[in-house]
mmCIF file of C-alpha atoms in Angstrom:
data_model
loop_
_atom_site.group_PDB
_atom_site.id
_atom_site.type_symbol
_atom_site.label_atom_id
_atom_site.label_comp_id
_atom_site.label_asym_id
_atom_site.label_seq_id
_atom_site.Cartn_x
_atom_site.Cartn_y
_atom_site.Cartn_z
ATOM 1 C CA ASP A 1 9.224 -38.913 14.405
ATOM 2 C CA ASP A 2 8.726 -42.680 13.861
ATOM 3 C CA GLY A 3 12.370 -43.495 14.464
ATOM 4 C CA ASP A 4 13.262 -43.939 10.786
ATOM 5 C CA GLY A 5 14.778 -40.489 10.421
ATOM 6 C CA GLY A 6 11.693 -38.999 8.795
ATOM 7 C CA ARG A 7 8.345 -37.721 9.840
ATOM 8 C CA ALA A 8 5.371 -40.040 9.378
ATOM 9 C CA PRO A 9 2.712 -38.788 6.963
ATOM 10 C CA SER A 10 -0.155 -37.173 8.786
ATOM 11 C CA THR A 11 -3.764 -38.101 8.264
ATOM 12 C CA SER A 12 -4.360 -34.469 7.292
ATOM 13 C CA SER A 13 -1.875 -34.696 4.433
ATOM 14 C CA ALA A 14 -3.193 -38.094 3.391
ATOM 15 C CA HIS A 15 -6.735 -36.779 3.166
ATOM 16 C CA SER A 16 -6.268 -33.039 2.692
ATOM 17 C CA GLY A 17 -9.898 -32.359 1.907
ATOM 18 C CA ARG A 18 -10.780 -32.647 5.580
ATOM 19 C CA SER A 19 -10.402 -29.831 8.076
ATOM 20 C CA SER A 20 -7.859 -30.812 10.734
ATOM 21 C CA ILE A 21 -8.747 -28.145 13.320
ATOM 22 C CA PRO A 22 -10.802 -29.323 16.325
ATOM 23 C CA LEU A 23 -13.539 -26.813 17.089
ATOM 24 C CA PRO A 24 -12.374 -26.062 20.686
ATOM 25 C CA VAL A 25 -8.880 -25.332 19.343
ATOM 26 C CA ALA A 26 -10.360 -23.044 16.698
ATOM 27 C CA ALA A 27 -12.177 -21.220 19.515
ATOM 28 C CA VAL A 28 -8.915 -20.782 21.443
ATOM 29 C CA ARG A 29 -7.211 -19.421 18.320
ATOM 30 C CA VAL A 30 -10.004 -16.896 17.830
ATOM 31 C CA LEU A 31 -9.729 -15.784 21.462
ATOM 32 C CA LEU A 32 -5.940 -15.459 21.168
ATOM 33 C CA GLY A 33 -6.558 -13.121 18.242
ATOM 34 C CA VAL A 34 -8.937 -11.108 20.432
ATOM 35 C CA ILE A 35 -6.207 -10.707 23.066
ATOM 36 C CA ARG A 36 -3.721 -9.498 20.455
ATOM 37 C CA ARG A 37 -6.172 -6.903 19.087
ATOM 38 C CA SER A 38 -7.699 -5.836 22.402
ATOM 39 C CA ARG A 39 -7.058 -2.304 23.600
ATOM 40 C CA ALA A 40 -7.970 -3.188 27.171
ATOM 41 C CA GLU A 41 -5.578 -1.958 29.843
ATOM 42 C CA THR A 42 -6.876 -4.115 32.695
ATOM 43 C CA MET A 43 -7.656 -7.802 33.145
ATOM 44 C CA MET A 44 -11.301 -6.937 33.745
ATOM 45 C CA GLY A 45 -11.465 -5.153 30.396
ATOM 46 C CA LEU A 46 -9.674 -8.004 28.617
ATOM 47 C CA GLN A 47 -12.000 -10.590 30.143
ATOM 48 C CA ALA A 48 -14.991 -8.538 28.980
ATOM 49 C CA ASP A 49 -13.590 -8.521 25.415
ATOM 50 C CA LEU A 50 -13.048 -12.284 25.543
ATOM 51 C CA ARG A 51 -16.525 -12.958 26.920
ATOM 52 C CA GLY A 52 -18.043 -10.802 24.191
ATOM 53 C CA ALA A 53 -16.107 -12.696 21.495
ATOM 54 C CA ALA A 54 -17.161 -16.047 22.958
ATOM 55 C CA ASP A 55 -20.806 -14.964 22.945
ATOM 56 C CA VAL A 56 -20.515 -13.906 19.295
ATOM 57 C CA MET A 57 -19.037 -17.285 18.331
ATOM 58 C CA LEU A 58 -21.760 -19.193 20.147
ATOM 59 C CA ASP A 59 -24.434 -17.069 18.497
ATOM 60 C CA PHE A 60 -22.871 -17.678 15.081
ATOM 61 C CA ALA A 61 -22.691 -21.400 15.800
ATOM 62 C CA ARG A 62 -26.427 -21.453 16.463
ATOM 63 C CA ARG A 63 -27.211 -19.500 13.284
ATOM 64 C CA GLY A 64 -24.256 -20.580 11.136
ATOM 65 C CA GLY A 65 -21.584 -18.237 9.881
ATOM 66 C CA PRO A 66 -17.826 -17.570 9.583
ATOM 67 C CA VAL A 67 -15.603 -16.417 12.461
ATOM 68 C CA ASP A 68 -12.247 -14.742 11.838
ATOM 69 C CA ALA A 69 -9.196 -15.921 13.792
ATOM 70 C CA GLU A 70 -5.537 -14.951 14.038
ATOM 71 C CA GLY A 71 -3.396 -15.339 10.948
ATOM 72 C CA GLY A 72 -6.268 -14.603 8.575
ATOM 73 C CA ARG A 73 -7.962 -17.956 9.211
ATOM 74 C CA ARG A 74 -11.751 -18.237 8.922
ATOM 75 C CA TYR A 75 -13.803 -20.948 10.617
ATOM 76 C CA LEU A 76 -17.284 -21.785 9.362
ATOM 77 C CA LEU A 77 -19.460 -22.712 12.335
ATOM 78 C CA LEU A 78 -22.582 -23.847 10.485
ATOM 79 C CA ASN A 79 -23.901 -27.165 11.847
ATOM 80 C CA ARG A 80 -20.978 -27.469 14.263
ATOM 81 C CA SER A 81 -21.366 -28.634 17.858
ATOM 82 C CA ASN A 82 -22.328 -25.858 20.278
ATOM 83 C CA ILE A 83 -21.148 -28.055 23.169
ATOM 84 C CA ALA A 84 -17.594 -28.390 21.821
ATOM 85 C CA LEU A 85 -17.391 -24.681 21.047
ATOM 86 C CA SER A 86 -18.796 -23.664 24.421
ATOM 87 C CA SER A 87 -16.378 -26.004 26.230
ATOM 88 C CA GLY A 88 -13.379 -24.581 24.391
ATOM 89 C CA CYS A 89 -14.390 -21.005 25.185
ATOM 90 C CA GLU A 90 -15.127 -21.670 28.844
ATOM 91 C CA LEU A 91 -11.885 -23.596 29.360
ATOM 92 C CA PHE A 92 -9.857 -20.722 27.942
ATOM 93 C CA LEU A 93 -11.769 -18.059 29.895
ATOM 94 C CA LYS A 94 -11.224 -19.960 33.153
ATOM 95 C CA TYR A 95 -7.536 -20.240 32.351
ATOM 96 C CA VAL A 96 -7.321 -16.470 31.796
ATOM 97 C CA THR A 97 -9.034 -15.881 35.155
ATOM 98 C CA ARG A 98 -6.590 -18.200 36.934
ATOM 99 C CA ALA A 99 -3.605 -16.614 35.206
ATOM 100 C CA SER A 100 -4.735 -13.165 36.356
ATOM 101 C CA LEU A 101 -4.753 -14.378 39.956
ATOM 102 C CA GLU A 102 -1.310 -15.964 39.660
ATOM 103 C CA THR A 103 0.234 -13.008 37.788
ATOM 104 C CA PRO A 104 -1.461 -9.752 38.848
ATOM 105 C CA GLU A 105 0.672 -7.493 36.605
ATOM 106 C CA PHE A 106 -1.419 -6.991 33.450
ATOM 107 C CA THR A 107 1.262 -6.844 30.738
ATOM 108 C CA GLU A 108 3.100 -9.895 32.061
ATOM 109 C CA CYS A 109 -0.127 -11.835 32.482
ATOM 110 C CA ARG A 110 -1.267 -10.983 28.964
ATOM 111 C CA SER A 111 2.048 -12.192 27.504
ATOM 112 C CA GLN A 112 1.880 -15.385 29.541
ATOM 113 C CA VAL A 113 -1.667 -16.155 28.391
ATOM 114 C CA LEU A 114 -0.691 -15.593 24.747
ATOM 115 C CA GLU A 115 2.378 -17.808 25.008
ATOM 116 C CA ARG A 116 0.669 -20.693 26.799
ATOM 117 C CA GLY A 117 -2.509 -20.422 24.744
ATOM 118 C CA THR A 118 -0.553 -20.641 21.494
ATOM 119 C CA ARG A 119 1.352 -23.649 22.804
ATOM 120 C CA PHE A 120 -1.894 -25.335 23.867
ATOM 121 C CA ALA A 121 -3.402 -24.836 20.408
ATOM 122 C CA GLU A 122 -0.302 -26.292 18.736
ATOM 123 C CA LEU A 123 -0.219 -29.364 20.995
ATOM 124 C CA SER A 124 -3.948 -29.993 20.650
ATOM 125 C CA THR A 125 -3.821 -29.806 16.861
ATOM 126 C CA ALA A 126 -0.917 -32.293 16.741
ATOM 127 C CA ALA A 127 -2.549 -34.673 19.246
ATOM 128 C CA ARG A 128 -4.976 -36.153 16.707
ATOM 129 C CA ASP A 129 -2.163 -37.316 14.434
ATOM 130 C CA ARG A 130 -0.281 -38.785 17.405
ATOM 131 C CA ILE A 131 -3.376 -40.711 18.476
ATOM 132 C CA ALA A 132 -3.866 -41.913 14.889
ATOM 133 C CA ARG A 133 -0.313 -43.266 14.764
ATOM 134 C CA VAL A 134 -0.811 -45.153 18.020
ATOM 135 C CA GLY A 135 -4.329 -46.413 17.253
ATOM 136 C CA SER A 136 -4.112 -47.403 13.582
ATOM 137 C CA PRO A 137 -2.066 -50.605 14.160
ATOM 138 C CA PHE A 138 -5.094 -52.054 15.967
ATOM 139 C CA VAL A 139 -7.026 -51.982 12.677
ATOM 140 C CA ARG A 140 -6.055 -55.253 10.988
ATOM 141 C CA ASP A 141 -6.445 -56.387 7.398
ATOM 142 C CA GLY A 142 -9.870 -57.937 6.858
ATOM 143 C CA ALA A 143 -11.334 -56.429 10.037
ATOM 144 C CA VAL A 144 -14.883 -55.138 10.358
ATOM 145 C CA VAL A 145 -14.984 -51.926 12.410
ATOM 146 C CA LEU A 146 -18.162 -50.588 14.027
ATOM 147 C CA THR A 147 -18.438 -46.869 14.808
ATOM 148 C CA HIS A 148 -21.213 -44.800 16.357
ATOM 149 C CA GLY A 149 -21.746 -41.095 15.775
ATOM 150 C CA ARG A 150 -18.915 -38.875 14.583
ATOM 151 C CA SER A 151 -15.476 -38.498 16.104
ATOM 152 C CA ARG A 152 -12.659 -36.755 14.255
ATOM 153 C CA VAL A 153 -10.148 -38.762 16.281
ATOM 154 C CA VAL A 154 -11.734 -42.051 15.190
ATOM 155 C CA GLU A 155 -11.823 -40.750 11.617
ATOM 156 C CA ALA A 156 -8.096 -39.964 11.845
ATOM 157 C CA VAL A 157 -7.304 -43.487 13.078
ATOM 158 C CA LEU A 158 -9.298 -45.194 10.324
ATOM 159 C CA LEU A 159 -8.121 -42.863 7.557
ATOM 160 C CA ARG A 160 -4.496 -43.398 8.542
ATOM 161 C CA ALA A 161 -4.979 -47.172 8.594
ATOM 162 C CA ALA A 162 -6.502 -47.058 5.108
ATOM 163 C CA LEU A 163 -4.528 -44.326 3.350
ATOM 164 C CA VAL A 164 -1.115 -44.388 5.017
ATOM 165 C CA GLU A 165 -0.738 -47.985 6.171
ATOM 166 C CA ARG A 166 -2.756 -49.407 3.256
ATOM 167 C CA ARG A 167 -4.874 -51.716 5.407
ATOM 168 C CA ARG A 168 -7.961 -53.284 3.846
ATOM 169 C CA PHE A 169 -10.946 -53.330 6.187
ATOM 170 C CA ARG A 170 -14.644 -52.536 6.255
ATOM 171 C CA VAL A 171 -16.537 -50.021 8.376
ATOM 172 C CA VAL A 172 -20.101 -50.371 9.669
ATOM 173 C CA VAL A 173 -21.427 -47.001 10.809
ATOM 174 C CA LEU A 174 -24.468 -46.525 13.030
ATOM 175 C CA GLU A 175 -26.528 -43.657 11.647
ATOM 176 C CA GLY A 176 -26.235 -41.621 14.842
ATOM 177 C CA ARG A 177 -29.583 -39.913 15.244
ATOM 178 C CA PRO A 178 -30.759 -37.228 15.862
ATOM 179 C CA ASP A 179 -28.004 -35.371 13.948
ATOM 180 C CA ALA A 180 -27.041 -38.292 11.668
ATOM 181 C CA GLY A 181 -23.382 -37.818 12.609
ATOM 182 C CA GLY A 182 -22.590 -41.389 11.630
ATOM 183 C CA ALA A 183 -24.070 -40.955 8.180
ATOM 184 C CA LYS A 184 -21.947 -37.832 7.675
ATOM 185 C CA CYS A 185 -18.684 -39.535 8.622
ATOM 186 C CA ALA A 186 -19.613 -42.531 6.446
ATOM 187 C CA LYS A 187 -19.298 -40.195 3.464
ATOM 188 C CA THR A 188 -15.737 -39.387 4.525
ATOM 189 C CA TYR A 189 -14.814 -43.076 4.724
ATOM 190 C CA ALA A 190 -16.415 -43.834 1.373
ATOM 191 C CA GLU A 191 -14.546 -40.956 -0.290
ATOM 192 C CA ALA A 192 -11.311 -42.420 1.090
ATOM 193 C CA GLY A 193 -12.095 -45.749 -0.567
ATOM 194 C CA ILE A 194 -13.063 -47.617 2.605
ATOM 195 C CA PRO A 195 -16.010 -50.011 2.090
ATOM 196 C CA THR A 196 -18.673 -48.505 4.348
ATOM 197 C CA THR A 197 -22.164 -49.558 5.385
ATOM 198 C CA VAL A 198 -24.602 -47.303 7.244
ATOM 199 C CA VAL A 199 -27.167 -49.029 9.475
ATOM 200 C CA LEU A 200 -29.895 -47.794 11.791
ATOM 201 C CA ASP A 201 -28.986 -47.312 15.439
ATOM 202 C CA SER A 202 -31.580 -49.921 16.366
ATOM 203 C CA ALA A 203 -29.694 -52.514 14.291
ATOM 204 C CA MET A 204 -26.584 -52.425 16.485
ATOM 205 C CA GLY A 205 -27.404 -55.725 18.177
ATOM 206 C CA TYR A 206 -27.868 -57.387 14.802
ATOM 207 C CA VAL A 207 -24.548 -56.247 13.274
ATOM 208 C CA MET A 208 -22.447 -56.602 16.447
ATOM 209 C CA GLU A 209 -22.051 -60.337 15.894
ATOM 210 C CA GLY A 210 -19.917 -59.791 12.786
ATOM 211 C CA VAL A 211 -17.769 -56.957 14.166
ATOM 212 C CA ASP A 212 -14.088 -57.252 15.119
ATOM 213 C CA LEU A 213 -13.450 -53.790 16.513
ATOM 214 C CA VAL A 214 -15.626 -51.037 17.983
#
């Protein structure tokens, strides 16, 4: 709530063509679905199911392919970051292990993990829009913004500044080798109507002189 009695438009609604689900959160949602469907009767059995699901997701991420999550959602992992996916899985698995130590009774522990995991996924998904609301006022009219690589949080800030707050600015994007992440996000900015220039990583020193915000 922005204090005006209404909810501020989200970057996701302003640019609905973009996926708004961070990959680690998608991983947590998939693992929550595994817990709901698991027939395990012990924590050891449940942890084995979760580890197996995490291994399948990581394998799919390397080869590319869809993964089914709770609520009928499907996440396409082709060309997505293995590091982000692996981190999300490991964080959740460690949490499950800790919860089993704090709450030895299986049924109670399982319910607790589901409740807290769902809450974590909800908060994490909403965090990007909150950051965008806080960060977008720093993007002023006429500014030149330099970005490197690809960050969905940075994208949310810039898209909100352009589409919701109607700021006029220009973005210079470093290509971001070896995966050309910068070039990929430049397409997103251009589609949103933001004047965007892609330059080689080695040209950073040359363009930095004319930049207002990094």
